[in-house]
Short mmCIF file of C-alpha atoms in Angstrom, two decimals:
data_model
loop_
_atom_site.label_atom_id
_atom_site.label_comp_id
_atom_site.label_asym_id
_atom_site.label_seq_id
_atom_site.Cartn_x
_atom_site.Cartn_y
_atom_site.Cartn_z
CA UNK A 40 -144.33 129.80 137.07
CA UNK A 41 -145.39 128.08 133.74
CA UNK A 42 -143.47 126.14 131.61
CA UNK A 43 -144.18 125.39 128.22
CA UNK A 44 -143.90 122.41 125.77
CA UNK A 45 -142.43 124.83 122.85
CA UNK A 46 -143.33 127.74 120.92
CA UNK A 47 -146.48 126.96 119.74
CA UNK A 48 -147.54 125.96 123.14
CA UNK A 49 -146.93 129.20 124.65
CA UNK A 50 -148.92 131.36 122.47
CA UNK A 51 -151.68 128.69 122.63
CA UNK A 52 -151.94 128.97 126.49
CA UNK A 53 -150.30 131.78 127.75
CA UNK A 54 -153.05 133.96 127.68
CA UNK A 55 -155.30 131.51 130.24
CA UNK A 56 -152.47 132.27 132.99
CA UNK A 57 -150.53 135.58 132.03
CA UNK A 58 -151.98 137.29 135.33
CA UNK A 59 -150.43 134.35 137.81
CA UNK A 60 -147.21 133.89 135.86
CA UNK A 61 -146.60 137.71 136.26
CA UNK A 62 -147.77 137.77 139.91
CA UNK A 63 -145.66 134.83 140.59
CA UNK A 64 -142.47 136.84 138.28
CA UNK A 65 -143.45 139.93 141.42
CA UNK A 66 -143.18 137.77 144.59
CA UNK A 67 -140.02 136.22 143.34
CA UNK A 68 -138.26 139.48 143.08
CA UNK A 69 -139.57 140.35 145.86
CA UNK A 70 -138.70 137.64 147.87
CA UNK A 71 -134.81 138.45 146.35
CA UNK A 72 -135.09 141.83 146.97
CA UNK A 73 -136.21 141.65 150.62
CA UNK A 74 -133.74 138.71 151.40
CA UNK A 75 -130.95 139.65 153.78
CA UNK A 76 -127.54 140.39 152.25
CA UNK A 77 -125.00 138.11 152.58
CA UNK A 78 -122.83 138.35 155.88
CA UNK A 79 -120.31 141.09 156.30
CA UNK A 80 -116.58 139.79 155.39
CA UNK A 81 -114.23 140.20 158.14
CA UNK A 82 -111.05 142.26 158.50
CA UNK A 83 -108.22 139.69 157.91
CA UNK A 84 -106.21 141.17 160.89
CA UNK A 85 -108.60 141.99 163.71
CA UNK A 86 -110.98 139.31 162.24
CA UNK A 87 -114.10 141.16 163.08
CA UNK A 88 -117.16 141.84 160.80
CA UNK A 89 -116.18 145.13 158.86
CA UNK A 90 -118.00 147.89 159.44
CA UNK A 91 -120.70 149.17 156.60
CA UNK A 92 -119.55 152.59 156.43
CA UNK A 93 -117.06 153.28 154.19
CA UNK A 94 -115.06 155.46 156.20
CA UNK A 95 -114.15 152.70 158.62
CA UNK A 96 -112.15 150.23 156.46
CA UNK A 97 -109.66 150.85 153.80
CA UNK A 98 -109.12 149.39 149.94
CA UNK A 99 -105.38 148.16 149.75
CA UNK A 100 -104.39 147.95 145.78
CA UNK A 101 -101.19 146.16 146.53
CA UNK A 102 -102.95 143.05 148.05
CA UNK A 103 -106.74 143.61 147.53
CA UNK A 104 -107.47 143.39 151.05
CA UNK A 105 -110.05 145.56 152.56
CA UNK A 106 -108.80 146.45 155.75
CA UNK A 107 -110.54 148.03 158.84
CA UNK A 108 -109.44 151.15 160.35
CA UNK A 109 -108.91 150.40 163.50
CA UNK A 110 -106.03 148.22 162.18
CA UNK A 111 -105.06 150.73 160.13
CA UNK A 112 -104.82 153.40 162.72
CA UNK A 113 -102.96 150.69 164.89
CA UNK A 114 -100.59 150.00 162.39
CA UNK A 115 -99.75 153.61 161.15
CA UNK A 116 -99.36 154.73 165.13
CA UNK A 117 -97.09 151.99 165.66
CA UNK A 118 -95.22 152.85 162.71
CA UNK A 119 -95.07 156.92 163.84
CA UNK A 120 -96.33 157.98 160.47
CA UNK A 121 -99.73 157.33 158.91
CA UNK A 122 -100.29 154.53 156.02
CA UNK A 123 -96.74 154.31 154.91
CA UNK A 124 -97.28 150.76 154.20
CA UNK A 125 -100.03 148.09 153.81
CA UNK A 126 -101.14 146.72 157.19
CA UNK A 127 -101.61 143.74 155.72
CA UNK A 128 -98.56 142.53 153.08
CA UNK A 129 -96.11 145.64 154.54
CA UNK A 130 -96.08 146.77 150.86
CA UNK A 131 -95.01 150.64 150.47
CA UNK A 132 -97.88 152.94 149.66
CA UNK A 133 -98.23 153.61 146.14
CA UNK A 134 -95.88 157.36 145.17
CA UNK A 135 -97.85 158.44 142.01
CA UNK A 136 -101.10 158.51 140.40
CA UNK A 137 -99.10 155.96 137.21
CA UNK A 138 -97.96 153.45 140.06
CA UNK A 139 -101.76 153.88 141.86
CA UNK A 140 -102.97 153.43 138.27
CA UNK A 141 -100.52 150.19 137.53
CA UNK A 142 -101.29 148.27 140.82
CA UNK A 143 -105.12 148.32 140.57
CA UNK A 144 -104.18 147.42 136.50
CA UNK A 145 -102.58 144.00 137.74
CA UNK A 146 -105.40 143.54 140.71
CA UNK A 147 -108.27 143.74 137.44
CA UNK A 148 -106.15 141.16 135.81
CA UNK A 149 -107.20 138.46 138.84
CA UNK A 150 -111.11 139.93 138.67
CA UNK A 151 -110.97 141.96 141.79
CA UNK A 152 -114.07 143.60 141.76
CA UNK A 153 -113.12 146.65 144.30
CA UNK A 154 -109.91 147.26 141.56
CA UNK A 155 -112.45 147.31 138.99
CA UNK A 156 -114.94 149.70 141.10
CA UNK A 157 -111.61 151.77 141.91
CA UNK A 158 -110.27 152.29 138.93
CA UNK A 159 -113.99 153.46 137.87
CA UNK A 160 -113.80 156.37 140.33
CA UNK A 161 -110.72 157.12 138.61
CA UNK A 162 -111.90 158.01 135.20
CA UNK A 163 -115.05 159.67 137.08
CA UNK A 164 -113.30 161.80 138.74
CA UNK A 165 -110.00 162.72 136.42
CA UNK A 166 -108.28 161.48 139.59
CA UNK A 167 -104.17 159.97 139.57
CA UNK A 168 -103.49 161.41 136.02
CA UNK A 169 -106.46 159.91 134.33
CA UNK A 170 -109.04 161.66 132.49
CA UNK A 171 -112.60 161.96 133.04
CA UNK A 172 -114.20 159.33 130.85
CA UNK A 173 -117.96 158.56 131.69
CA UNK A 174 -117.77 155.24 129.92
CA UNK A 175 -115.06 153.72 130.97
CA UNK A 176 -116.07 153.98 134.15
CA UNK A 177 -119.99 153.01 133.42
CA UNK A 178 -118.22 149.88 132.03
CA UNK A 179 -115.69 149.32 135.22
CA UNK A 180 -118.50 149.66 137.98
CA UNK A 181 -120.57 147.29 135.87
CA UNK A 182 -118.04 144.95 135.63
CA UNK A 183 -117.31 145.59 139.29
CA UNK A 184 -120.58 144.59 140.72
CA UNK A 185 -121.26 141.79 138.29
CA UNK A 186 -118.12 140.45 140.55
CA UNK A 187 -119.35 141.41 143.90
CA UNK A 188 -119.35 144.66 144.56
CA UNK A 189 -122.62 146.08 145.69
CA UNK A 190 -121.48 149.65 145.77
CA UNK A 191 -120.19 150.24 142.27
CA UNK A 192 -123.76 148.87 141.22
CA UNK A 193 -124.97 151.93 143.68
CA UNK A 194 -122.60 154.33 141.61
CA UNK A 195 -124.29 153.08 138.85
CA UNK A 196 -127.65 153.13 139.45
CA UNK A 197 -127.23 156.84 140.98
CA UNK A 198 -125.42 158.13 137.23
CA UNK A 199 -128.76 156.66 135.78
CA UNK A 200 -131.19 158.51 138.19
CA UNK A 201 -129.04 161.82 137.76
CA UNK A 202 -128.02 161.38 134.50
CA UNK A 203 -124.60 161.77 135.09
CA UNK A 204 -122.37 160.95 131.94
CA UNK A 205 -125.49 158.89 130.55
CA UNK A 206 -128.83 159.60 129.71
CA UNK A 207 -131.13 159.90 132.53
CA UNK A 208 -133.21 156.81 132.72
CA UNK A 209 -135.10 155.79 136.33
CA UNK A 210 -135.65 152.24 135.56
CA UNK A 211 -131.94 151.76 134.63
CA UNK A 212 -131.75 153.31 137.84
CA UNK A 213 -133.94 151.56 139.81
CA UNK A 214 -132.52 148.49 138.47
CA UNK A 215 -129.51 149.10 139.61
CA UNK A 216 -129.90 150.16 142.49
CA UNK A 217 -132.06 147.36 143.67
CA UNK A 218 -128.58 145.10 142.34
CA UNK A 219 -126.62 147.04 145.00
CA UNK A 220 -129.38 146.49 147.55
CA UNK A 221 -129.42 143.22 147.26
CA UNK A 222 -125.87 142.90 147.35
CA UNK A 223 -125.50 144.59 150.68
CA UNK A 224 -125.17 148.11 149.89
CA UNK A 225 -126.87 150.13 152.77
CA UNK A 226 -127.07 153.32 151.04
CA UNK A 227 -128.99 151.68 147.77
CA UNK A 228 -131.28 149.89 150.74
CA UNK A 229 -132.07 153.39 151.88
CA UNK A 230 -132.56 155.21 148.95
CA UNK A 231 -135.54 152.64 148.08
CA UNK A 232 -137.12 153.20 150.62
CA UNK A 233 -137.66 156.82 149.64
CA UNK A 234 -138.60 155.90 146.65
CA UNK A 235 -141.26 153.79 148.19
CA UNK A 236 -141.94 156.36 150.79
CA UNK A 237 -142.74 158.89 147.99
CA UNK A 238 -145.17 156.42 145.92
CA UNK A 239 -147.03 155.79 149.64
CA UNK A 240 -145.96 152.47 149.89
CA UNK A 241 -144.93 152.41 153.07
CA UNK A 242 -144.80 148.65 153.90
CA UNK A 243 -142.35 148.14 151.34
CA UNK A 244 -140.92 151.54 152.75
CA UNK A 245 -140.40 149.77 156.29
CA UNK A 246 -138.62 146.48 154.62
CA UNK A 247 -135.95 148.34 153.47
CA UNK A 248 -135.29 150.51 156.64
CA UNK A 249 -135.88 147.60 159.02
CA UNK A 250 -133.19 145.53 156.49
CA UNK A 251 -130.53 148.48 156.27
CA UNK A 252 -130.82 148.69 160.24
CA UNK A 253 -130.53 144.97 160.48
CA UNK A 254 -127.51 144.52 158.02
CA UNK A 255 -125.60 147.54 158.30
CA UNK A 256 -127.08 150.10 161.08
CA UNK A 257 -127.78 152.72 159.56
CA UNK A 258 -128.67 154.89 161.81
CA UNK A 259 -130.15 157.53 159.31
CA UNK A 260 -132.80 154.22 158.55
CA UNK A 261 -133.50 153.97 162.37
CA UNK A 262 -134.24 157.10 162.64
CA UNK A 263 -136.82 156.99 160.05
CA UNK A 264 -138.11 154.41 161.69
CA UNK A 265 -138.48 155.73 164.70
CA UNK A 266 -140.07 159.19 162.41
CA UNK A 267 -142.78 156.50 161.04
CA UNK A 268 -143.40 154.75 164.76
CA UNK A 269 -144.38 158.28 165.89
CA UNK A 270 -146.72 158.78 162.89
CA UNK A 271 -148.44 155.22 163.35
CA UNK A 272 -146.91 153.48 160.49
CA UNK A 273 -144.50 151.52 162.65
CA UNK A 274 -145.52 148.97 165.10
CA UNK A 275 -144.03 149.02 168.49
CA UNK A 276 -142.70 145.58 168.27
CA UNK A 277 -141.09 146.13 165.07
CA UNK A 278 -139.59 149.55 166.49
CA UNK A 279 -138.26 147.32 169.14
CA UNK A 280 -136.53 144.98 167.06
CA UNK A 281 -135.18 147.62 165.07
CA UNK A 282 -133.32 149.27 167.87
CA UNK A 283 -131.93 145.58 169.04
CA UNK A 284 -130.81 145.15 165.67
CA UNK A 285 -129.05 148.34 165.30
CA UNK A 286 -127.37 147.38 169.13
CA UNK A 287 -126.59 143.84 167.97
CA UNK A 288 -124.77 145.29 164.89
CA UNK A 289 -122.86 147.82 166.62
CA UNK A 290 -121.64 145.14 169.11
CA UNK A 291 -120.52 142.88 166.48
CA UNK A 292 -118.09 145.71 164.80
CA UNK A 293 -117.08 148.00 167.50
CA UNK A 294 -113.59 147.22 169.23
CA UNK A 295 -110.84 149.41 171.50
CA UNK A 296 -108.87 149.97 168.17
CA UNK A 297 -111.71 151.25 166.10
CA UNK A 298 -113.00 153.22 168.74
CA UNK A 299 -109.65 155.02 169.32
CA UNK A 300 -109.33 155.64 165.20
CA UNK A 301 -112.88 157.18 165.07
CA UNK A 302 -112.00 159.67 168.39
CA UNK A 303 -108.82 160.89 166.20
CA UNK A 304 -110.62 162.01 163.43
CA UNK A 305 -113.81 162.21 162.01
CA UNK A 306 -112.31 160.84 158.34
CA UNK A 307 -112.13 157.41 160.34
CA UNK A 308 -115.52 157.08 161.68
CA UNK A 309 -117.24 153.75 161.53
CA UNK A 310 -120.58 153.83 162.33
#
């Protein structure tokens, strides 16, 4: 990358190295976009890596904890009765939509960004005595994800692509949904990768399903691997180390606790 004196130097010289500067400008975001996501936070009871799928942890509003379901299970069977109270800070479960509404109020007031990213799907869906109000909740999941959470970046970047409650515009969307990528989101990983898959770039294609296996295991993304191996677009070696990565994931989340949640029901599945 260039940098220039001032003003008049840059439209003196810029033309003599536009081409590199704006090659360099691609490899940079690519090197950000292919970069692993940072590491998975842990459950604060169990202490092990939470799982990727939503499904198998929980958002608590009364503590902003995010906790897995295994403990959750465990806690609610002990208890006789299912999520009367936080696992975590034994808080009662919220009564009605206004004291829902309140608590993730108070959590926004410290910057939690899953309160923000909550309260979002809220006004999207008309949900705990809200109403539906598509820009309140464009301007919650922003605000979400500039703090950290990679999924209400996803929400966003699939209401651009749709064009649901905003005008439909694919590079807001891909923009977006590169943001959630990049944040960890395994879902915006995957849906790059058909939109690479689609333009026939299917190196760039491979990245993203070899990265959503690696961070998350998403099995949907192995199996596409495993799809493109078959076809000849996948070497055997990387095949190989997709399949260890998916087993090394699954080792690092997968507990007695967990496992027991996920054979009770299906709603508790995590992974």
């Amino acid at each position: 990358m260039v940098k220039y004196c001032n003003r008049d130097c840059q439209i003196a010289h810029r033309s003599q190295h536009k081409k590199t500067c704006r090659k360099r400008a691609k490899e940079i975001h690519d090197e950000e976009l292919f970069k692993l996501p940072p590491p998975k936070e842990d459950c604060p009871i169990c202490f092990l890596p939470l799982p990727a799928l939503n499904s198998g942890k929980r958002y608590n509003s009364c503590c902003g904890k995010i906790i897995c379901i295994g403990c959750t299970f465990a806690d609610a069977k002990r208890k006789g009765n299912i999520e009367e109270k936080c696992p975590f800070c034994r808080t009662p479960a919220a009564r009605s939509g206004e004291e829902m509404n309140k608590r993730l109020e108070r959590r926004i007031e410290g910057d939690d960004a899953n309160a923000y990213y909550q309260l979002g799907l809220c006004y999207r869906n008309g949900m705990y005595g809200l109403p539906q109000n598509w820009d309140k909740t464009l301007k919650l999941c922003i605000r979400a994800g500039e703090l950290g959470c990679a999924e209400a970046y996803q929400s966003v970047g699939i209401a651009y692509h749709g064009g649901a409650g905003v005008e439909q515009d694919d590079k807001k969307g891909l923009h977006y949904t590169e943001l959630a990528a990049k944040g960890g989101n395994f879902m915006a990983r995957y849906q790059l990768s058909v939109i690479e898959g689609r333009s026939r770039n299917h190196d760039r294609a491979i990245k993203h399903l070899m990265t959503a296996v690696e961070s998350a295991g998403h099995e949907e993304s192995l199996n596409d691997i495993k799809t493109l191996f078959r076809g000849g677009f996948v070497t055997k070696d990387d095949y190989s180390k997709s399949l260890r990565a998916y087993q090394t994931y699954i080792g690092e989340i997968r507990s007695p606790q967990r496992d027991e949640a996920a054979a009770y029901s299906d709603i508790y599945k995590y992974y």
